Amino acid sequence: MEIIIQPDSRHASAVAAKIVANLVREKPHAVLGFATGQTPLEMYRVLVEMHHKEGLDFSQNTAFNLDEYVGLPPGHPGSYHSYMREHLFRHINIPASRVNIPDGRAADIPACCLDYEERIHTAGGIDIQILGIGTDGHLGFNEPTSSLASRTRIKTLTAGTRRDNAALFGGEDNVPHHVITMGLGTIMDCRVCLLLAFGKKKAQAVAAAVEGPLTAMIPASVLQMHPRAIFVLDEDAASHLTRADYYKWVYENKPDWQKY
Ligand code: GLP
Protein backbone atom coordinates (compact mmCIF):
# COMPACT_ATOMS: atom_id res chain seq x y z
CA MET A 1 0.00 0.00 0.00
CA GLU A 2 1.20 3.49 -0.72
CA ILE A 3 0.14 6.01 1.93
CA ILE A 4 0.37 9.66 0.88
CA ILE A 5 -0.21 12.19 3.66
CA GLN A 6 -0.78 15.81 2.68
CA PRO A 7 -1.21 18.86 4.93
CA ASP A 8 -4.88 19.33 3.97
CA SER A 9 -7.62 18.05 1.69
CA ARG A 10 -6.86 20.62 -1.03
CA HIS A 11 -3.27 19.40 -1.44
CA ALA A 12 -4.40 15.77 -1.19
CA SER A 13 -7.05 16.31 -3.88
CA ALA A 14 -4.45 17.90 -6.16
CA VAL A 15 -2.21 14.82 -5.83
CA ALA A 16 -5.14 12.50 -6.53
CA ALA A 17 -6.22 14.55 -9.58
CA LYS A 18 -2.67 14.38 -10.90
CA ILE A 19 -2.61 10.59 -10.59
CA VAL A 20 -5.88 10.34 -12.57
CA ALA A 21 -4.77 12.94 -15.15
CA ASN A 22 -1.42 11.18 -15.71
CA LEU A 23 -3.28 7.97 -16.49
CA VAL A 24 -5.73 9.71 -18.86
CA ARG A 25 -2.79 11.26 -20.73
CA GLU A 26 -0.77 8.02 -20.88
CA LYS A 27 -3.72 5.82 -21.76
CA PRO A 28 -6.43 7.81 -23.56
CA HIS A 29 -8.78 4.78 -23.58
CA ALA A 30 -8.42 4.24 -19.82
CA VAL A 31 -11.44 2.89 -17.97
CA LEU A 32 -12.09 5.12 -14.98
CA GLY A 33 -13.96 4.06 -11.85
CA PHE A 34 -15.65 6.92 -10.01
CA ALA A 35 -16.93 7.35 -6.47
CA THR A 36 -19.34 9.78 -4.85
CA GLY A 37 -19.62 11.50 -1.46
CA GLN A 38 -18.10 14.74 -0.18
CA THR A 39 -14.52 13.47 -0.34
CA PRO A 40 -13.80 13.39 -4.10
CA LEU A 41 -15.54 16.72 -4.85
CA GLU A 42 -12.37 18.82 -4.83
CA MET A 43 -10.52 16.25 -6.95
CA TYR A 44 -13.36 16.39 -9.51
CA ARG A 45 -13.18 20.20 -9.45
CA VAL A 46 -9.45 20.03 -10.25
CA LEU A 47 -10.03 17.52 -13.08
CA VAL A 48 -12.70 19.81 -14.57
CA GLU A 49 -10.24 22.71 -14.34
CA MET A 50 -7.55 20.60 -16.07
CA HIS A 51 -10.06 19.78 -18.82
CA HIS A 52 -10.81 23.46 -19.41
CA LYS A 53 -7.35 24.95 -18.92
CA GLU A 54 -5.00 22.20 -20.05
CA GLY A 55 -7.21 20.35 -22.52
CA LEU A 56 -7.28 17.15 -20.46
CA ASP A 57 -9.26 14.97 -22.85
CA PHE A 58 -11.81 12.41 -21.61
CA SER A 59 -13.34 11.79 -25.03
CA GLN A 60 -12.06 8.23 -25.26
CA ASN A 61 -12.53 7.16 -21.64
CA THR A 62 -15.16 4.82 -20.27
CA ALA A 63 -16.56 5.37 -16.77
CA PHE A 64 -18.04 3.03 -14.18
CA ASN A 65 -19.45 4.20 -10.88
CA LEU A 66 -19.19 2.21 -7.70
CA ASP A 67 -22.77 2.26 -6.52
CA GLU A 68 -26.29 3.69 -6.55
CA TYR A 69 -29.36 3.76 -4.32
CA VAL A 70 -32.26 1.48 -5.22
CA GLY A 71 -35.57 3.03 -6.23
CA LEU A 72 -34.87 6.76 -6.48
CA PRO A 73 -36.70 8.66 -9.24
CA PRO A 74 -34.46 10.05 -12.00
CA GLY A 75 -33.03 13.42 -11.07
CA HIS A 76 -33.42 12.87 -7.31
CA PRO A 77 -30.74 15.09 -5.72
CA GLY A 78 -29.53 12.22 -3.55
CA SER A 79 -28.98 9.85 -6.48
CA TYR A 80 -25.46 9.19 -7.65
CA HIS A 81 -26.62 9.71 -11.25
CA SER A 82 -27.41 13.33 -10.25
CA TYR A 83 -24.19 13.70 -8.29
CA MET A 84 -21.97 12.55 -11.16
CA ARG A 85 -23.78 14.66 -13.74
CA GLU A 86 -23.63 17.72 -11.51
CA HIS A 87 -20.03 17.45 -10.28
CA LEU A 88 -18.18 15.87 -13.20
CA PHE A 89 -19.83 14.54 -16.33
CA ARG A 90 -21.59 17.71 -17.49
CA HIS A 91 -18.30 19.63 -17.23
CA ILE A 92 -16.04 17.27 -19.20
CA ASN A 93 -16.14 15.63 -22.63
CA ILE A 94 -16.74 12.00 -21.71
CA PRO A 95 -19.40 10.59 -24.07
CA ALA A 96 -22.68 9.80 -22.28
CA SER A 97 -22.75 6.44 -24.08
CA ARG A 98 -19.64 5.35 -22.18
CA VAL A 99 -20.83 6.40 -18.72
CA ASN A 100 -22.02 3.50 -16.57
CA ILE A 101 -23.77 3.82 -13.20
CA PRO A 102 -25.75 0.95 -11.64
CA ASP A 103 -29.46 1.28 -12.44
CA GLY A 104 -31.20 1.54 -9.10
CA ARG A 105 -34.59 1.45 -10.84
CA ALA A 106 -34.00 -1.83 -12.70
CA ALA A 107 -36.96 -4.22 -12.57
CA ASP A 108 -34.60 -7.20 -12.36
CA ILE A 109 -31.81 -6.21 -9.98
CA PRO A 110 -29.79 -9.47 -10.08
CA ALA A 111 -29.79 -9.33 -13.91
CA CYS A 112 -28.75 -5.68 -13.80
CA CYS A 113 -25.83 -6.51 -11.45
CA LEU A 114 -24.67 -9.36 -13.67
CA ASP A 115 -24.87 -7.08 -16.70
CA TYR A 116 -22.79 -4.44 -14.86
CA GLU A 117 -20.05 -6.97 -14.19
CA GLU A 118 -20.15 -8.03 -17.85
CA ARG A 119 -19.92 -4.44 -19.04
CA ILE A 120 -16.80 -3.89 -16.89
CA HIS A 121 -15.29 -7.07 -18.32
CA THR A 122 -16.13 -6.09 -21.92
CA ALA A 123 -14.58 -2.65 -21.40
CA GLY A 124 -11.30 -4.40 -20.50
CA GLY A 125 -11.50 -3.94 -16.72
CA ILE A 126 -11.16 -0.77 -14.66
CA ASP A 127 -7.74 0.91 -14.83
CA ILE A 128 -8.18 3.12 -11.77
CA GLN A 129 -10.94 3.06 -9.18
CA ILE A 130 -11.48 6.15 -7.04
CA LEU A 131 -12.66 5.23 -3.55
CA GLY A 132 -13.80 6.98 -0.40
CA ILE A 133 -14.21 5.21 2.91
CA GLY A 134 -17.20 5.04 5.23
CA THR A 135 -16.77 5.80 8.93
CA ASP A 136 -17.30 2.05 9.48
CA GLY A 137 -14.61 1.17 6.94
CA HIS A 138 -16.95 0.42 4.03
CA LEU A 139 -15.93 0.71 0.38
CA GLY A 140 -18.61 1.62 -2.14
CA PHE A 141 -21.60 0.37 -0.17
CA ASN A 142 -19.92 -2.84 1.00
CA GLU A 143 -20.88 -2.71 4.65
CA PRO A 144 -18.99 -4.61 7.37
CA THR A 145 -19.24 -8.41 6.94
CA SER A 146 -19.46 -8.05 3.14
CA SER A 147 -17.73 -10.98 1.49
CA LEU A 148 -14.20 -10.01 0.55
CA ALA A 149 -14.86 -11.83 -2.75
CA SER A 150 -18.25 -10.20 -3.44
CA ARG A 151 -19.36 -8.99 -6.89
CA THR A 152 -21.88 -6.29 -7.89
CA ARG A 153 -25.11 -6.94 -6.00
CA ILE A 154 -27.85 -5.47 -3.84
CA LYS A 155 -26.89 -4.55 -0.25
CA THR A 156 -28.75 -3.23 2.79
CA LEU A 157 -27.30 -0.13 4.45
CA THR A 158 -26.52 0.06 8.15
CA ALA A 159 -28.20 2.72 10.29
CA GLY A 160 -24.84 4.52 10.60
CA THR A 161 -24.33 4.78 6.83
CA ARG A 162 -27.90 6.02 6.33
CA ARG A 163 -27.23 8.68 8.99
CA ASP A 164 -23.90 9.68 7.35
CA ASN A 165 -25.61 10.13 3.98
CA ALA A 166 -28.79 11.88 5.16
CA ALA A 167 -27.87 15.42 4.03
CA LEU A 168 -29.24 15.16 0.47
CA PHE A 169 -32.40 13.35 1.54
CA GLY A 170 -33.85 15.87 3.96
CA GLY A 171 -33.36 13.52 6.91
CA GLU A 172 -32.25 10.04 7.73
CA ASP A 173 -35.71 8.51 7.40
CA ASN A 174 -35.75 9.28 3.68
CA VAL A 175 -32.45 7.54 2.88
CA PRO A 176 -33.14 4.31 0.99
CA HIS A 177 -32.29 1.08 2.79
CA HIS A 178 -31.15 -0.71 -0.35
CA VAL A 179 -28.35 -0.02 -2.80
CA ILE A 180 -26.51 -1.65 -5.69
CA THR A 181 -22.75 -1.70 -5.23
CA MET A 182 -19.72 -3.15 -6.94
CA GLY A 183 -18.47 -5.94 -4.69
CA LEU A 184 -15.13 -6.04 -2.92
CA GLY A 185 -14.01 -8.65 -5.45
CA THR A 186 -15.02 -6.27 -8.26
CA ILE A 187 -12.99 -3.47 -6.65
CA MET A 188 -10.00 -5.78 -6.12
CA ASP A 189 -9.95 -6.53 -9.86
CA CYS A 190 -9.30 -2.84 -10.67
CA ARG A 191 -5.69 -2.23 -11.70
CA VAL A 192 -5.18 0.71 -9.33
CA CYS A 193 -7.30 1.58 -6.27
CA LEU A 194 -7.03 5.25 -5.29
CA LEU A 195 -8.65 5.90 -1.91
CA LEU A 196 -9.17 9.42 -0.59
CA ALA A 197 -10.01 10.17 3.05
CA PHE A 198 -10.18 13.52 4.80
CA GLY A 199 -11.01 14.66 8.30
CA LYS A 200 -10.84 13.31 11.84
CA LYS A 201 -14.04 11.32 11.43
CA LYS A 202 -12.25 9.00 8.98
CA ALA A 203 -9.09 8.53 11.09
CA GLN A 204 -10.21 5.38 12.88
CA ALA A 205 -11.46 3.66 9.72
CA VAL A 206 -8.27 4.58 7.83
CA ALA A 207 -6.01 3.23 10.60
CA ALA A 208 -8.03 0.01 10.80
CA ALA A 209 -7.90 -0.42 7.01
CA VAL A 210 -4.16 0.28 6.68
CA GLU A 211 -2.66 -1.07 9.90
CA GLY A 212 -5.33 -3.34 11.35
CA PRO A 213 -5.99 -6.99 10.57
CA LEU A 214 -7.54 -8.04 7.27
CA THR A 215 -11.17 -8.52 8.17
CA ALA A 216 -14.64 -8.33 6.62
CA MET A 217 -15.55 -6.14 9.62
CA ILE A 218 -13.42 -3.40 7.99
CA PRO A 219 -14.12 -3.92 4.28
CA ALA A 220 -11.41 -1.45 3.20
CA SER A 221 -8.79 -3.68 4.85
CA VAL A 222 -9.15 -5.93 1.79
CA LEU A 223 -6.95 -3.36 0.01
CA GLN A 224 -4.01 -4.78 1.98
CA MET A 225 -4.22 -7.60 -0.57
CA HIS A 226 -4.23 -5.23 -3.57
CA PRO A 227 -0.92 -4.80 -5.47
CA ARG A 228 -1.58 -1.10 -6.29
CA ALA A 229 -3.61 0.51 -3.53
CA ILE A 230 -2.87 4.20 -2.96
CA PHE A 231 -4.33 6.07 0.03
CA VAL A 232 -4.28 9.87 -0.24
CA LEU A 233 -5.01 11.39 3.16
CA ASP A 234 -5.01 14.73 4.92
CA GLU A 235 -3.29 15.04 8.32
CA ASP A 236 -6.57 14.55 10.19
CA ALA A 237 -7.50 11.33 8.43
CA ALA A 238 -3.93 10.08 8.99
CA SER A 239 -3.90 11.02 12.67
CA HIS A 240 -4.46 7.48 14.01
CA LEU A 241 -1.76 5.85 11.89
CA THR A 242 1.16 4.58 13.97
CA ARG A 243 3.65 4.70 11.05
CA ALA A 244 2.74 8.12 9.63
CA ASP A 245 6.34 9.40 9.79
CA TYR A 246 7.55 6.42 7.79
CA TYR A 247 4.86 6.89 5.09
CA LYS A 248 5.77 10.58 4.80
CA TRP A 249 9.47 9.82 4.48
CA VAL A 250 8.82 7.23 1.80
CA TYR A 251 6.69 9.65 -0.23
CA GLU A 252 9.09 12.57 0.10
CA ASN A 253 12.08 10.44 -0.91
CA LYS A 254 10.66 8.61 -3.89
CA PRO A 255 13.06 8.28 -6.79
CA ASP A 256 12.21 10.76 -9.57
CA TRP A 257 10.93 8.06 -11.92
CA GLN A 258 8.37 7.00 -9.31
CA LYS A 259 6.97 10.47 -8.63
CA TYR A 260 3.51 11.54 -9.76
C1 GLP B 1 -21.08 6.54 0.70
C2 GLP B 1 -20.56 6.13 -0.66
C3 GLP B 1 -19.09 5.79 -0.58
C4 GLP B 1 -18.34 6.93 0.06
C5 GLP B 1 -18.86 7.17 1.46
C6 GLP B 1 -18.14 8.29 2.18
O1 GLP B 1 -21.25 5.46 1.53
N1 GLP B 1 -21.28 5.02 -1.19
O2 GLP B 1 -18.59 5.52 -1.87
O3 GLP B 1 -16.97 6.63 0.11
O4 GLP B 1 -20.24 7.49 1.35
O5 GLP B 1 -18.69 9.52 1.81
P1 GLP B 1 -18.03 10.93 2.17
O6 GLP B 1 -16.93 11.10 1.19
O7 GLP B 1 -19.14 11.91 1.95
O8 GLP B 1 -17.57 10.85 3.57
mmCIF file of C-alpha atoms and ligand atoms in Angstrom:
data_model
loop_
_atom_site.group_PDB
_atom_site.id
_atom_site.type_symbol
_atom_site.label_atom_id
_atom_site.label_comp_id
_atom_site.label_asym_id
_atom_site.label_seq_id
_atom_site.Cartn_x
_atom_site.Cartn_y
_atom_site.Cartn_z
ATOM 1 C CA MET A 1 0.000 0.000 0.000
ATOM 2 C CA GLU A 2 1.196 3.486 -0.722
ATOM 3 C CA ILE A 3 0.145 6.014 1.925
ATOM 4 C CA ILE A 4 0.374 9.665 0.876
ATOM 5 C CA ILE A 5 -0.214 12.190 3.663
ATOM 6 C CA GLN A 6 -0.780 15.814 2.684
ATOM 7 C CA PRO A 7 -1.214 18.864 4.928
ATOM 8 C CA ASP A 8 -4.881 19.331 3.971
ATOM 9 C CA SER A 9 -7.619 18.047 1.687
ATOM 10 C CA ARG A 10 -6.860 20.617 -1.026
ATOM 11 C CA HIS A 11 -3.271 19.397 -1.438
ATOM 12 C CA ALA A 12 -4.403 15.766 -1.195
ATOM 13 C CA SER A 13 -7.055 16.309 -3.882
ATOM 14 C CA ALA A 14 -4.449 17.903 -6.156
ATOM 15 C CA VAL A 15 -2.209 14.825 -5.830
ATOM 16 C CA ALA A 16 -5.142 12.504 -6.533
ATOM 17 C CA ALA A 17 -6.219 14.549 -9.575
ATOM 18 C CA LYS A 18 -2.671 14.382 -10.898
ATOM 19 C CA ILE A 19 -2.612 10.590 -10.592
ATOM 20 C CA VAL A 20 -5.876 10.341 -12.572
ATOM 21 C CA ALA A 21 -4.768 12.941 -15.147
ATOM 22 C CA ASN A 22 -1.418 11.177 -15.712
ATOM 23 C CA LEU A 23 -3.282 7.970 -16.485
ATOM 24 C CA VAL A 24 -5.732 9.706 -18.856
ATOM 25 C CA ARG A 25 -2.789 11.260 -20.732
ATOM 26 C CA GLU A 26 -0.773 8.022 -20.880
ATOM 27 C CA LYS A 27 -3.715 5.816 -21.758
ATOM 28 C CA PRO A 28 -6.432 7.809 -23.562
ATOM 29 C CA HIS A 29 -8.780 4.785 -23.579
ATOM 30 C CA ALA A 30 -8.424 4.236 -19.824
ATOM 31 C CA VAL A 31 -11.436 2.891 -17.969
ATOM 32 C CA LEU A 32 -12.088 5.122 -14.977
ATOM 33 C CA GLY A 33 -13.964 4.057 -11.852
ATOM 34 C CA PHE A 34 -15.649 6.921 -10.015
ATOM 35 C CA ALA A 35 -16.934 7.346 -6.471
ATOM 36 C CA THR A 36 -19.343 9.779 -4.847
ATOM 37 C CA GLY A 37 -19.619 11.500 -1.458
ATOM 38 C CA GLN A 38 -18.097 14.736 -0.176
ATOM 39 C CA THR A 39 -14.522 13.473 -0.338
ATOM 40 C CA PRO A 40 -13.804 13.387 -4.097
ATOM 41 C CA LEU A 41 -15.538 16.720 -4.851
ATOM 42 C CA GLU A 42 -12.371 18.821 -4.827
ATOM 43 C CA MET A 43 -10.523 16.250 -6.945
ATOM 44 C CA TYR A 44 -13.355 16.391 -9.506
ATOM 45 C CA ARG A 45 -13.176 20.201 -9.455
ATOM 46 C CA VAL A 46 -9.453 20.027 -10.252
ATOM 47 C CA LEU A 47 -10.035 17.520 -13.077
ATOM 48 C CA VAL A 48 -12.699 19.813 -14.569
ATOM 49 C CA GLU A 49 -10.242 22.708 -14.345
ATOM 50 C CA MET A 50 -7.550 20.599 -16.071
ATOM 51 C CA HIS A 51 -10.061 19.782 -18.818
ATOM 52 C CA HIS A 52 -10.815 23.465 -19.411
ATOM 53 C CA LYS A 53 -7.354 24.955 -18.924
ATOM 54 C CA GLU A 54 -5.000 22.197 -20.049
ATOM 55 C CA GLY A 55 -7.212 20.347 -22.521
ATOM 56 C CA LEU A 56 -7.280 17.150 -20.458
ATOM 57 C CA ASP A 57 -9.261 14.971 -22.847
ATOM 58 C CA PHE A 58 -11.814 12.414 -21.606
ATOM 59 C CA SER A 59 -13.344 11.793 -25.031
ATOM 60 C CA GLN A 60 -12.059 8.226 -25.262
ATOM 61 C CA ASN A 61 -12.535 7.161 -21.645
ATOM 62 C CA THR A 62 -15.158 4.823 -20.271
ATOM 63 C CA ALA A 63 -16.562 5.371 -16.771
ATOM 64 C CA PHE A 64 -18.037 3.029 -14.180
ATOM 65 C CA ASN A 65 -19.445 4.205 -10.878
ATOM 66 C CA LEU A 66 -19.187 2.206 -7.704
ATOM 67 C CA ASP A 67 -22.767 2.260 -6.519
ATOM 68 C CA GLU A 68 -26.295 3.695 -6.553
ATOM 69 C CA TYR A 69 -29.362 3.765 -4.317
ATOM 70 C CA VAL A 70 -32.265 1.484 -5.220
ATOM 71 C CA GLY A 71 -35.573 3.026 -6.230
ATOM 72 C CA LEU A 72 -34.870 6.757 -6.475
ATOM 73 C CA PRO A 73 -36.700 8.658 -9.238
ATOM 74 C CA PRO A 74 -34.465 10.054 -12.005
ATOM 75 C CA GLY A 75 -33.027 13.419 -11.073
ATOM 76 C CA HIS A 76 -33.424 12.869 -7.308
ATOM 77 C CA PRO A 77 -30.735 15.094 -5.722
ATOM 78 C CA GLY A 78 -29.528 12.215 -3.550
ATOM 79 C CA SER A 79 -28.980 9.847 -6.480
ATOM 80 C CA TYR A 80 -25.455 9.186 -7.653
ATOM 81 C CA HIS A 81 -26.615 9.707 -11.245
ATOM 82 C CA SER A 82 -27.414 13.326 -10.255
ATOM 83 C CA TYR A 83 -24.192 13.700 -8.292
ATOM 84 C CA MET A 84 -21.969 12.549 -11.158
ATOM 85 C CA ARG A 85 -23.777 14.657 -13.740
ATOM 86 C CA GLU A 86 -23.627 17.717 -11.506
ATOM 87 C CA HIS A 87 -20.031 17.448 -10.285
ATOM 88 C CA LEU A 88 -18.185 15.870 -13.201
ATOM 89 C CA PHE A 89 -19.828 14.541 -16.334
ATOM 90 C CA ARG A 90 -21.593 17.706 -17.495
ATOM 91 C CA HIS A 91 -18.301 19.628 -17.230
ATOM 92 C CA ILE A 92 -16.037 17.273 -19.205
ATOM 93 C CA ASN A 93 -16.144 15.628 -22.635
ATOM 94 C CA ILE A 94 -16.736 12.002 -21.706
ATOM 95 C CA PRO A 95 -19.404 10.585 -24.066
ATOM 96 C CA ALA A 96 -22.678 9.800 -22.277
ATOM 97 C CA SER A 97 -22.753 6.443 -24.083
ATOM 98 C CA ARG A 98 -19.640 5.353 -22.178
ATOM 99 C CA VAL A 99 -20.831 6.396 -18.720
ATOM 100 C CA ASN A 100 -22.020 3.495 -16.570
ATOM 101 C CA ILE A 101 -23.770 3.818 -13.204
ATOM 102 C CA PRO A 102 -25.748 0.946 -11.639
ATOM 103 C CA ASP A 103 -29.458 1.282 -12.438
ATOM 104 C CA GLY A 104 -31.200 1.543 -9.099
ATOM 105 C CA ARG A 105 -34.592 1.446 -10.840
ATOM 106 C CA ALA A 106 -33.997 -1.834 -12.702
ATOM 107 C CA ALA A 107 -36.958 -4.221 -12.571
ATOM 108 C CA ASP A 108 -34.603 -7.196 -12.361
ATOM 109 C CA ILE A 109 -31.812 -6.208 -9.984
ATOM 110 C CA PRO A 110 -29.785 -9.471 -10.077
ATOM 111 C CA ALA A 111 -29.786 -9.328 -13.913
ATOM 112 C CA CYS A 112 -28.748 -5.680 -13.799
ATOM 113 C CA CYS A 113 -25.834 -6.514 -11.453
ATOM 114 C CA LEU A 114 -24.672 -9.364 -13.673
ATOM 115 C CA ASP A 115 -24.874 -7.079 -16.698
ATOM 116 C CA TYR A 116 -22.790 -4.435 -14.861
ATOM 117 C CA GLU A 117 -20.049 -6.972 -14.193
ATOM 118 C CA GLU A 118 -20.151 -8.035 -17.847
ATOM 119 C CA ARG A 119 -19.917 -4.445 -19.037
ATOM 120 C CA ILE A 120 -16.795 -3.892 -16.893
ATOM 121 C CA HIS A 121 -15.286 -7.067 -18.322
ATOM 122 C CA THR A 122 -16.132 -6.093 -21.919
ATOM 123 C CA ALA A 123 -14.580 -2.646 -21.402
ATOM 124 C CA GLY A 124 -11.298 -4.395 -20.504
ATOM 125 C CA GLY A 125 -11.499 -3.939 -16.718
ATOM 126 C CA ILE A 126 -11.161 -0.767 -14.664
ATOM 127 C CA ASP A 127 -7.745 0.914 -14.831
ATOM 128 C CA ILE A 128 -8.181 3.125 -11.774
ATOM 129 C CA GLN A 129 -10.943 3.065 -9.184
ATOM 130 C CA ILE A 130 -11.485 6.146 -7.038
ATOM 131 C CA LEU A 131 -12.661 5.225 -3.554
ATOM 132 C CA GLY A 132 -13.796 6.984 -0.403
ATOM 133 C CA ILE A 133 -14.210 5.213 2.907
ATOM 134 C CA GLY A 134 -17.197 5.038 5.234
ATOM 135 C CA THR A 135 -16.774 5.798 8.927
ATOM 136 C CA ASP A 136 -17.303 2.045 9.485
ATOM 137 C CA GLY A 137 -14.606 1.174 6.941
ATOM 138 C CA HIS A 138 -16.948 0.423 4.030
ATOM 139 C CA LEU A 139 -15.929 0.707 0.383
ATOM 140 C CA GLY A 140 -18.614 1.622 -2.142
ATOM 141 C CA PHE A 141 -21.597 0.374 -0.166
ATOM 142 C CA ASN A 142 -19.924 -2.837 1.002
ATOM 143 C CA GLU A 143 -20.877 -2.705 4.648
ATOM 144 C CA PRO A 144 -18.992 -4.613 7.375
ATOM 145 C CA THR A 145 -19.241 -8.411 6.939
ATOM 146 C CA SER A 146 -19.458 -8.049 3.143
ATOM 147 C CA SER A 147 -17.730 -10.976 1.494
ATOM 148 C CA LEU A 148 -14.197 -10.014 0.551
ATOM 149 C CA ALA A 149 -14.862 -11.827 -2.752
ATOM 150 C CA SER A 150 -18.250 -10.196 -3.442
ATOM 151 C CA ARG A 151 -19.364 -8.990 -6.886
ATOM 152 C CA THR A 152 -21.877 -6.293 -7.894
ATOM 153 C CA ARG A 153 -25.113 -6.944 -5.998
ATOM 154 C CA ILE A 154 -27.849 -5.466 -3.835
ATOM 155 C CA LYS A 155 -26.892 -4.549 -0.254
ATOM 156 C CA THR A 156 -28.753 -3.225 2.786
ATOM 157 C CA LEU A 157 -27.301 -0.134 4.452
ATOM 158 C CA THR A 158 -26.519 0.058 8.150
ATOM 159 C CA ALA A 159 -28.201 2.715 10.294
ATOM 160 C CA GLY A 160 -24.843 4.522 10.597
ATOM 161 C CA THR A 161 -24.330 4.778 6.833
ATOM 162 C CA ARG A 162 -27.903 6.020 6.328
ATOM 163 C CA ARG A 163 -27.231 8.677 8.989
ATOM 164 C CA ASP A 164 -23.903 9.680 7.353
ATOM 165 C CA ASN A 165 -25.614 10.128 3.977
ATOM 166 C CA ALA A 166 -28.793 11.885 5.158
ATOM 167 C CA ALA A 167 -27.873 15.420 4.032
ATOM 168 C CA LEU A 168 -29.241 15.157 0.467
ATOM 169 C CA PHE A 169 -32.401 13.346 1.542
ATOM 170 C CA GLY A 170 -33.851 15.865 3.958
ATOM 171 C CA GLY A 171 -33.360 13.523 6.905
ATOM 172 C CA GLU A 172 -32.246 10.039 7.731
ATOM 173 C CA ASP A 173 -35.712 8.508 7.404
ATOM 174 C CA ASN A 174 -35.752 9.278 3.685
ATOM 175 C CA VAL A 175 -32.448 7.545 2.882
ATOM 176 C CA PRO A 176 -33.137 4.306 0.988
ATOM 177 C CA HIS A 177 -32.294 1.077 2.792
ATOM 178 C CA HIS A 178 -31.153 -0.709 -0.353
ATOM 179 C CA VAL A 179 -28.349 -0.019 -2.803
ATOM 180 C CA ILE A 180 -26.507 -1.647 -5.695
ATOM 181 C CA THR A 181 -22.752 -1.697 -5.233
ATOM 182 C CA MET A 182 -19.717 -3.155 -6.939
ATOM 183 C CA GLY A 183 -18.466 -5.940 -4.685
ATOM 184 C CA LEU A 184 -15.134 -6.042 -2.922
ATOM 185 C CA GLY A 185 -14.005 -8.655 -5.454
ATOM 186 C CA THR A 186 -15.015 -6.269 -8.262
ATOM 187 C CA ILE A 187 -12.987 -3.470 -6.649
ATOM 188 C CA MET A 188 -10.003 -5.782 -6.123
ATOM 189 C CA ASP A 189 -9.947 -6.525 -9.862
ATOM 190 C CA CYS A 190 -9.303 -2.839 -10.669
ATOM 191 C CA ARG A 191 -5.693 -2.229 -11.698
ATOM 192 C CA VAL A 192 -5.185 0.708 -9.328
ATOM 193 C CA CYS A 193 -7.300 1.585 -6.274
ATOM 194 C CA LEU A 194 -7.025 5.252 -5.286
ATOM 195 C CA LEU A 195 -8.649 5.900 -1.911
ATOM 196 C CA LEU A 196 -9.167 9.420 -0.587
ATOM 197 C CA ALA A 197 -10.011 10.172 3.048
ATOM 198 C CA PHE A 198 -10.175 13.523 4.800
ATOM 199 C CA GLY A 199 -11.013 14.661 8.300
ATOM 200 C CA LYS A 200 -10.835 13.305 11.841
ATOM 201 C CA LYS A 201 -14.036 11.317 11.425
ATOM 202 C CA LYS A 202 -12.245 9.004 8.980
ATOM 203 C CA ALA A 203 -9.086 8.526 11.093
ATOM 204 C CA GLN A 204 -10.206 5.379 12.882
ATOM 205 C CA ALA A 205 -11.462 3.657 9.718
ATOM 206 C CA VAL A 206 -8.269 4.575 7.831
ATOM 207 C CA ALA A 207 -6.014 3.231 10.601
ATOM 208 C CA ALA A 208 -8.031 0.008 10.800
ATOM 209 C CA ALA A 209 -7.901 -0.419 7.012
ATOM 210 C CA VAL A 210 -4.161 0.277 6.684
ATOM 211 C CA GLU A 211 -2.657 -1.065 9.901
ATOM 212 C CA GLY A 212 -5.333 -3.345 11.346
ATOM 213 C CA PRO A 213 -5.991 -6.987 10.571
ATOM 214 C CA LEU A 214 -7.536 -8.038 7.272
ATOM 215 C CA THR A 215 -11.172 -8.523 8.171
ATOM 216 C CA ALA A 216 -14.643 -8.330 6.619
ATOM 217 C CA MET A 217 -15.546 -6.144 9.620
ATOM 218 C CA ILE A 218 -13.418 -3.402 7.989
ATOM 219 C CA PRO A 219 -14.124 -3.920 4.279
ATOM 220 C CA ALA A 220 -11.412 -1.448 3.203
ATOM 221 C CA SER A 221 -8.787 -3.679 4.855
ATOM 222 C CA VAL A 222 -9.151 -5.931 1.787
ATOM 223 C CA LEU A 223 -6.949 -3.363 0.014
ATOM 224 C CA GLN A 224 -4.012 -4.780 1.975
ATOM 225 C CA MET A 225 -4.221 -7.602 -0.574
ATOM 226 C CA HIS A 226 -4.226 -5.231 -3.567
ATOM 227 C CA PRO A 227 -0.925 -4.805 -5.466
ATOM 228 C CA ARG A 228 -1.575 -1.100 -6.294
ATOM 229 C CA ALA A 229 -3.614 0.514 -3.531
ATOM 230 C CA ILE A 230 -2.865 4.199 -2.957
ATOM 231 C CA PHE A 231 -4.330 6.071 0.029
ATOM 232 C CA VAL A 232 -4.281 9.870 -0.238
ATOM 233 C CA LEU A 233 -5.005 11.392 3.164
ATOM 234 C CA ASP A 234 -5.005 14.726 4.924
ATOM 235 C CA GLU A 235 -3.289 15.044 8.317
ATOM 236 C CA ASP A 236 -6.566 14.546 10.191
ATOM 237 C CA ALA A 237 -7.504 11.329 8.426
ATOM 238 C CA ALA A 238 -3.928 10.080 8.986
ATOM 239 C CA SER A 239 -3.898 11.021 12.669
ATOM 240 C CA HIS A 240 -4.461 7.475 14.009
ATOM 241 C CA LEU A 241 -1.763 5.846 11.888
ATOM 242 C CA THR A 242 1.164 4.584 13.967
ATOM 243 C CA ARG A 243 3.646 4.703 11.055
ATOM 244 C CA ALA A 244 2.742 8.120 9.625
ATOM 245 C CA ASP A 245 6.336 9.399 9.788
ATOM 246 C CA TYR A 246 7.549 6.421 7.788
ATOM 247 C CA TYR A 247 4.864 6.889 5.092
ATOM 248 C CA LYS A 248 5.770 10.575 4.802
ATOM 249 C CA TRP A 249 9.468 9.823 4.479
ATOM 250 C CA VAL A 250 8.825 7.227 1.805
ATOM 251 C CA TYR A 251 6.693 9.646 -0.235
ATOM 252 C CA GLU A 252 9.094 12.570 0.095
ATOM 253 C CA ASN A 253 12.076 10.440 -0.914
ATOM 254 C CA LYS A 254 10.658 8.613 -3.893
ATOM 255 C CA PRO A 255 13.060 8.277 -6.793
ATOM 256 C CA ASP A 256 12.214 10.760 -9.566
ATOM 257 C CA TRP A 257 10.932 8.061 -11.918
ATOM 258 C CA GLN A 258 8.369 6.996 -9.309
ATOM 259 C CA LYS A 259 6.973 10.473 -8.634
ATOM 260 C CA TYR A 260 3.505 11.544 -9.763
HETATM 261 C C1 GLP B 1 -21.075 6.545 0.702
HETATM 262 C C2 GLP B 1 -20.564 6.129 -0.659
HETATM 263 C C3 GLP B 1 -19.091 5.787 -0.579
HETATM 264 C C4 GLP B 1 -18.336 6.932 0.059
HETATM 265 C C5 GLP B 1 -18.861 7.165 1.459
HETATM 266 C C6 GLP B 1 -18.137 8.288 2.184
HETATM 267 O O1 GLP B 1 -21.249 5.459 1.526
HETATM 268 N N1 GLP B 1 -21.282 5.021 -1.188
HETATM 269 O O2 GLP B 1 -18.585 5.524 -1.867
HETATM 270 O O3 GLP B 1 -16.973 6.631 0.109
HETATM 271 O O4 GLP B 1 -20.243 7.495 1.352
HETATM 272 O O5 GLP B 1 -18.686 9.521 1.809
HETATM 273 P P1 GLP B 1 -18.027 10.927 2.167
HETATM 274 O O6 GLP B 1 -16.934 11.099 1.195
HETATM 275 O O7 GLP B 1 -19.140 11.911 1.945
HETATM 276 O O8 GLP B 1 -17.572 10.848 3.566
#
